Amino acid sequence: MEVQSCHKLLNVVSSNMLKGLKNLEEVSVKECDSVEIIFEVEWLTVKGMNGTGILSQLRELELWGLPKLFASKHPILQKLEMKDEEVEKKPEERNSCIPIRPLFDEWVAFTNLEVLRIINIENLQEIFPTELPDKSFSQLKYLLVRGCHKLSRVAPSNLLPRLKNLEELIVEGCNSIKKIFELEGHVGQGYSATSLFQLEKVELRDLSNLKIFFSDNYNFDLPSLETLSLIVCPKMRTFSFGFISTPKLNTVTVEQNEQQWKGDLNSTVQHLFQEKQQNKGRRKRAEARHETKVK
């Protein structure tokens, strides 16, 4: 199914259509200015109907240029791409006392989702909810977040134990991100050496306010991590406050494809930060000397 440039459309698939689309495998929705919902499943939930088998063959979903998209609501997905959407709050949720609503909500259960791309969603403040159905995102292998300037983190702590199959993580051009995973004191509730057992590649690029990858003092093993790029992350002081084991990682790629390694991951990131601070200090002194000569 492909829907494009239908500017008066509000809902792509209504609840009464879902049962007739059992064999639907691909959905693409592009540049529809008024679309707010892709799959309307809340009505089925209210009526007490089990939506688990609905659209059970759906494996690929592409959402592109949907300025009013509020949420996608379907549990059986394998590939999801979002590009150039702007997520808008409903009028009743504009009160500052009401919690921020994430892109996904507590109804979703993306149990077969493998690829997730979220690109240029300028108003997005949160991707994942603090409560998730069982096995949500448990098959996720590839996560890309790019150009989402109101995000302060990529994921809350409750998502981390579900990412045992995550292989590649790319975060680029998100000006407000301060941490990648925000750990919130749930030690002993799923955090283990295998939480990110399959993670092979991490690329962090153009994150002007990023300070840390893991936000708290927990120890982590990343046994599969082989490639780590830190490109223009000027405020990143360390990778984690706790110990990080990365037996397959022996270099970190920085600006201009330069390779750095100082014995372990935290020491390397700390060295990079100190080096940047020293270079910044040298530039300031050079500029001061130049101004003195001009005078």
PDB file of N, CA and C in Angstrom, residues 223-271:
ATOM      1  N   PRO A 223      30.384  -6.849  24.528  1.00  0.00           N
ATOM      2  CA  PRO A 223      31.318  -7.856  24.012  1.00  0.00           C
ATOM      3  C   PRO A 223      31.449  -7.892  22.505  1.00  0.00           C
ATOM      4  N   SER A 224      30.480  -7.329  21.774  1.00  0.00           N
ATOM      5  CA  SER A 224      30.515  -7.391  20.307  1.00  0.00           C
ATOM      6  C   SER A 224      30.928  -6.075  19.666  1.00  0.00           C
ATOM      7  N   LEU A 225      31.098  -5.026  20.451  1.00  0.00           N
ATOM      8  CA  LEU A 225      31.385  -3.705  19.889  1.00  0.00           C
ATOM      9  C   LEU A 225      32.757  -3.687  19.217  1.00  0.00           C
ATOM     10  N   GLU A 226      32.751  -3.388  17.908  1.00  0.00           N
ATOM     11  CA  GLU A 226      33.985  -3.354  17.124  1.00  0.00           C
ATOM     12  C   GLU A 226      34.277  -1.979  16.542  1.00  0.00           C
ATOM     13  N   THR A 227      33.230  -1.171  16.327  1.00  0.00           N
ATOM     14  CA  THR A 227      33.398   0.128  15.675  1.00  0.00           C
ATOM     15  C   THR A 227      32.693   1.206  16.482  1.00  0.00           C
ATOM     16  N   LEU A 228      33.448   2.248  16.845  1.00  0.00           N
ATOM     17  CA  LEU A 228      32.881   3.384  17.561  1.00  0.00           C
ATOM     18  C   LEU A 228      33.414   4.665  16.945  1.00  0.00           C
ATOM     19  N   SER A 229      32.493   5.535  16.515  1.00  0.00           N
ATOM     20  CA  SER A 229      32.867   6.826  15.939  1.00  0.00           C
ATOM     21  C   SER A 229      32.295   7.944  16.802  1.00  0.00           C
ATOM     22  N   LEU A 230      33.153   8.887  17.170  1.00  0.00           N
ATOM     23  CA  LEU A 230      32.742  10.084  17.906  1.00  0.00           C
ATOM     24  C   LEU A 230      33.179  11.287  17.092  1.00  0.00           C
ATOM     25  N   ILE A 231      32.249  11.835  16.329  1.00  0.00           N
ATOM     26  CA  ILE A 231      32.566  12.923  15.403  1.00  0.00           C
ATOM     27  C   ILE A 231      31.840  14.191  15.860  1.00  0.00           C
ATOM     28  N   VAL A 232      32.590  15.202  16.216  1.00  0.00           N
ATOM     29  CA  VAL A 232      32.048  16.493  16.667  1.00  0.00           C
ATOM     30  C   VAL A 232      31.063  16.288  17.826  1.00  0.00           C
ATOM     31  N   CYS A 233      31.593  15.773  18.911  1.00  0.00           N
ATOM     32  CA  CYS A 233      30.857  15.667  20.179  1.00  0.00           C
ATOM     33  C   CYS A 233      31.691  16.388  21.240  1.00  0.00           C
ATOM     34  N   PRO A 234      31.731  17.721  21.203  1.00  0.00           N
ATOM     35  CA  PRO A 234      32.718  18.483  21.973  1.00  0.00           C
ATOM     36  C   PRO A 234      32.553  18.437  23.482  1.00  0.00           C
ATOM     37  N   LYS A 235      31.368  18.080  23.984  1.00  0.00           N
ATOM     38  CA  LYS A 235      31.138  18.095  25.427  1.00  0.00           C
ATOM     39  C   LYS A 235      31.177  16.706  26.058  1.00  0.00           C
ATOM     40  N   MET A 236      31.500  15.679  25.283  1.00  0.00           N
ATOM     41  CA  MET A 236      31.517  14.320  25.821  1.00  0.00           C
ATOM     42  C   MET A 236      32.793  14.103  26.624  1.00  0.00           C
ATOM     43  N   ARG A 237      32.649  14.007  27.955  1.00  0.00           N
ATOM     44  CA  ARG A 237      33.793  13.894  28.853  1.00  0.00           C
ATOM     45  C   ARG A 237      34.227  12.449  29.073  1.00  0.00           C
ATOM     46  N   THR A 238      33.269  11.526  29.060  1.00  0.00           N
ATOM     47  CA  THR A 238      33.556  10.112  29.268  1.00  0.00           C
ATOM     48  C   THR A 238      32.428   9.307  28.649  1.00  0.00           C
ATOM     49  N   PHE A 239      32.646   8.023  28.416  1.00  0.00           N
ATOM     50  CA  PHE A 239      31.611   7.187  27.818  1.00  0.00           C
ATOM     51  C   PHE A 239      30.578   6.794  28.861  1.00  0.00           C
ATOM     52  N   SER A 240      31.058   6.456  30.055  1.00  0.00           N
ATOM     53  CA  SER A 240      30.170   6.056  31.141  1.00  0.00           C
ATOM     54  C   SER A 240      30.867   6.331  32.464  1.00  0.00           C
ATOM     55  N   PHE A 241      30.080   6.568  33.527  1.00  0.00           N
ATOM     56  CA  PHE A 241      30.666   6.740  34.852  1.00  0.00           C
ATOM     57  C   PHE A 241      31.134   5.408  35.427  1.00  0.00           C
ATOM     58  N   GLY A 242      30.553   4.303  34.957  1.00  0.00           N
ATOM     59  CA  GLY A 242      30.968   2.986  35.409  1.00  0.00           C
ATOM     60  C   GLY A 242      31.990   2.364  34.474  1.00  0.00           C
ATOM     61  N   PHE A 243      32.404   1.142  34.796  1.00  0.00           N
ATOM     62  CA  PHE A 243      33.390   0.435  33.983  1.00  0.00           C
ATOM     63  C   PHE A 243      32.725  -0.128  32.729  1.00  0.00           C
ATOM     64  N   ILE A 244      33.411  -0.006  31.597  1.00  0.00           N
ATOM     65  CA  ILE A 244      32.908  -0.514  30.324  1.00  0.00           C
ATOM     66  C   ILE A 244      33.907  -1.521  29.763  1.00  0.00           C
ATOM     67  N   SER A 245      33.449  -2.732  29.535  1.00  0.00           N
ATOM     68  CA  SER A 245      34.294  -3.765  28.931  1.00  0.00           C
ATOM     69  C   SER A 245      33.979  -3.865  27.443  1.00  0.00           C
ATOM     70  N   THR A 246      35.009  -3.674  26.601  1.00  0.00           N
ATOM     71  CA  THR A 246      34.848  -3.739  25.138  1.00  0.00           C
ATOM     72  C   THR A 246      35.999  -4.562  24.559  1.00  0.00           C
ATOM     73  N   PRO A 247      35.964  -5.880  24.704  1.00  0.00           N
ATOM     74  CA  PRO A 247      37.109  -6.714  24.317  1.00  0.00           C
ATOM     75  C   PRO A 247      37.462  -6.675  22.839  1.00  0.00           C
ATOM     76  N   LYS A 248      36.502  -6.350  21.964  1.00  0.00           N
ATOM     77  CA  LYS A 248      36.781  -6.323  20.522  1.00  0.00           C
ATOM     78  C   LYS A 248      37.119  -4.930  20.000  1.00  0.00           C
ATOM     79  N   LEU A 249      36.978  -3.931  20.833  1.00  0.00           N
ATOM     80  CA  LEU A 249      37.228  -2.555  20.401  1.00  0.00           C
ATOM     81  C   LEU A 249      38.656  -2.156  20.745  1.00  0.00           C
ATOM     82  N   ASN A 250      39.400  -1.676  19.757  1.00  0.00           N
ATOM     83  CA  ASN A 250      40.768  -1.229  20.022  1.00  0.00           C
ATOM     84  C   ASN A 250      41.079   0.129  19.405  1.00  0.00           C
ATOM     85  N   THR A 251      40.055   0.827  18.945  1.00  0.00           N
ATOM     86  CA  THR A 251      40.259   2.174  18.422  1.00  0.00           C
ATOM     87  C   THR A 251      38.933   2.922  18.384  1.00  0.00           C
ATOM     88  N   VAL A 252      39.019   4.242  18.483  1.00  0.00           N
ATOM     89  CA  VAL A 252      37.861   5.121  18.356  1.00  0.00           C
ATOM     90  C   VAL A 252      38.141   6.090  17.220  1.00  0.00           C
ATOM     91  N   THR A 253      37.196   6.190  16.297  1.00  0.00           N
ATOM     92  CA  THR A 253      37.350   7.099  15.162  1.00  0.00           C
ATOM     93  C   THR A 253      36.813   8.475  15.534  1.00  0.00           C
ATOM     94  N   VAL A 254      37.635   9.501  15.287  1.00  0.00           N
ATOM     95  CA  VAL A 254      37.224  10.871  15.577  1.00  0.00           C
ATOM     96  C   VAL A 254      37.269  11.683  14.287  1.00  0.00           C
ATOM     97  N   GLU A 255      37.344  12.999  14.407  1.00  0.00           N
ATOM     98  CA  GLU A 255      37.314  13.867  13.233  1.00  0.00           C
ATOM     99  C   GLU A 255      38.419  13.512  12.245  1.00  0.00           C
ATOM    100  N   GLN A 256      38.089  13.651  10.952  1.00  0.00           N
ATOM    101  CA  GLN A 256      39.023  13.417   9.847  1.00  0.00           C
ATOM    102  C   GLN A 256      39.577  11.993   9.864  1.00  0.00           C
ATOM    103  N   ASN A 257      38.729  11.048  10.321  1.00  0.00           N
ATOM    104  CA  ASN A 257      39.068   9.624  10.341  1.00  0.00           C
ATOM    105  C   ASN A 257      40.305   9.309  11.173  1.00  0.00           C
ATOM    106  N   GLU A 258      40.648  10.182  12.086  1.00  0.00           N
ATOM    107  CA  GLU A 258      41.772   9.916  12.990  1.00  0.00           C
ATOM    108  C   GLU A 258      41.387   8.815  13.971  1.00  0.00           C
ATOM    109  N   GLN A 259      42.340   7.950  14.291  1.00  0.00           N
ATOM    110  CA  GLN A 259      42.106   6.844  15.210  1.00  0.00           C
ATOM    111  C   GLN A 259      42.765   7.151  16.556  1.00  0.00           C
ATOM    112  N   GLN A 260      42.059   6.871  17.641  1.00  0.00           N
ATOM    113  CA  GLN A 260      42.585   7.099  18.983  1.00  0.00           C
ATOM    114  C   GLN A 260      42.303   5.888  19.859  1.00  0.00           C
ATOM    115  N   TRP A 261      43.233   5.589  20.761  1.00  0.00           N
ATOM    116  CA  TRP A 261      43.004   4.543  21.755  1.00  0.00           C
ATOM    117  C   TRP A 261      43.969   4.727  22.915  1.00  0.00           C
ATOM    118  N   LYS A 262      43.440   4.736  24.132  1.00  0.00           N
ATOM    119  CA  LYS A 262      44.252   4.932  25.327  1.00  0.00           C
ATOM    120  C   LYS A 262      44.018   3.826  26.351  1.00  0.00           C
ATOM    121  N   GLY A 263      43.960   2.594  25.882  1.00  0.00           N
ATOM    122  CA  GLY A 263      43.886   1.451  26.783  1.00  0.00           C
ATOM    123  C   GLY A 263      42.493   0.931  27.047  1.00  0.00           C
ATOM    124  N   ASP A 264      41.524   1.807  27.208  1.00  0.00           N
ATOM    125  CA  ASP A 264      40.130   1.396  27.389  1.00  0.00           C
ATOM    126  C   ASP A 264      39.231   2.526  26.902  1.00  0.00           C
ATOM    127  N   LEU A 265      37.947   2.239  26.801  1.00  0.00           N
ATOM    128  CA  LEU A 265      37.027   3.184  26.172  1.00  0.00           C
ATOM    129  C   LEU A 265      36.886   4.476  26.972  1.00  0.00           C
ATOM    130  N   ASN A 266      36.656   4.358  28.276  1.00  0.00           N
ATOM    131  CA  ASN A 266      36.498   5.569  29.078  1.00  0.00           C
ATOM    132  C   ASN A 266      37.745   6.442  29.042  1.00  0.00           C
ATOM    133  N   SER A 267      38.913   5.823  29.167  1.00  0.00           N
ATOM    134  CA  SER A 267      40.165   6.593  29.136  1.00  0.00           C
ATOM    135  C   SER A 267      40.348   7.293  27.800  1.00  0.00           C
ATOM    136  N   THR A 268      39.944   6.619  26.726  1.00  0.00           N
ATOM    137  CA  THR A 268      40.074   7.216  25.394  1.00  0.00           C
ATOM    138  C   THR A 268      39.181   8.438  25.244  1.00  0.00           C
ATOM    139  N   VAL A 269      37.933   8.330  25.670  1.00  0.00           N
ATOM    140  CA  VAL A 269      37.005   9.460  25.557  1.00  0.00           C
ATOM    141  C   VAL A 269      37.460  10.613  26.450  1.00  0.00           C
ATOM    142  N   GLN A 270      37.933  10.287  27.643  1.00  0.00           N
ATOM    143  CA  GLN A 270      38.436  11.328  28.541  1.00  0.00           C
ATOM    144  C   GLN A 270      39.646  12.035  27.937  1.00  0.00           C
ATOM    145  N   HIS A 271      40.535  11.272  27.310  1.00  0.00           N
ATOM    146  CA  HIS A 271      41.706  11.862  26.652  1.00  0.00           C
ATOM    147  C   HIS A 271      41.280  12.785  25.508  1.00  0.00           C
TER     148      HIS A 271
END
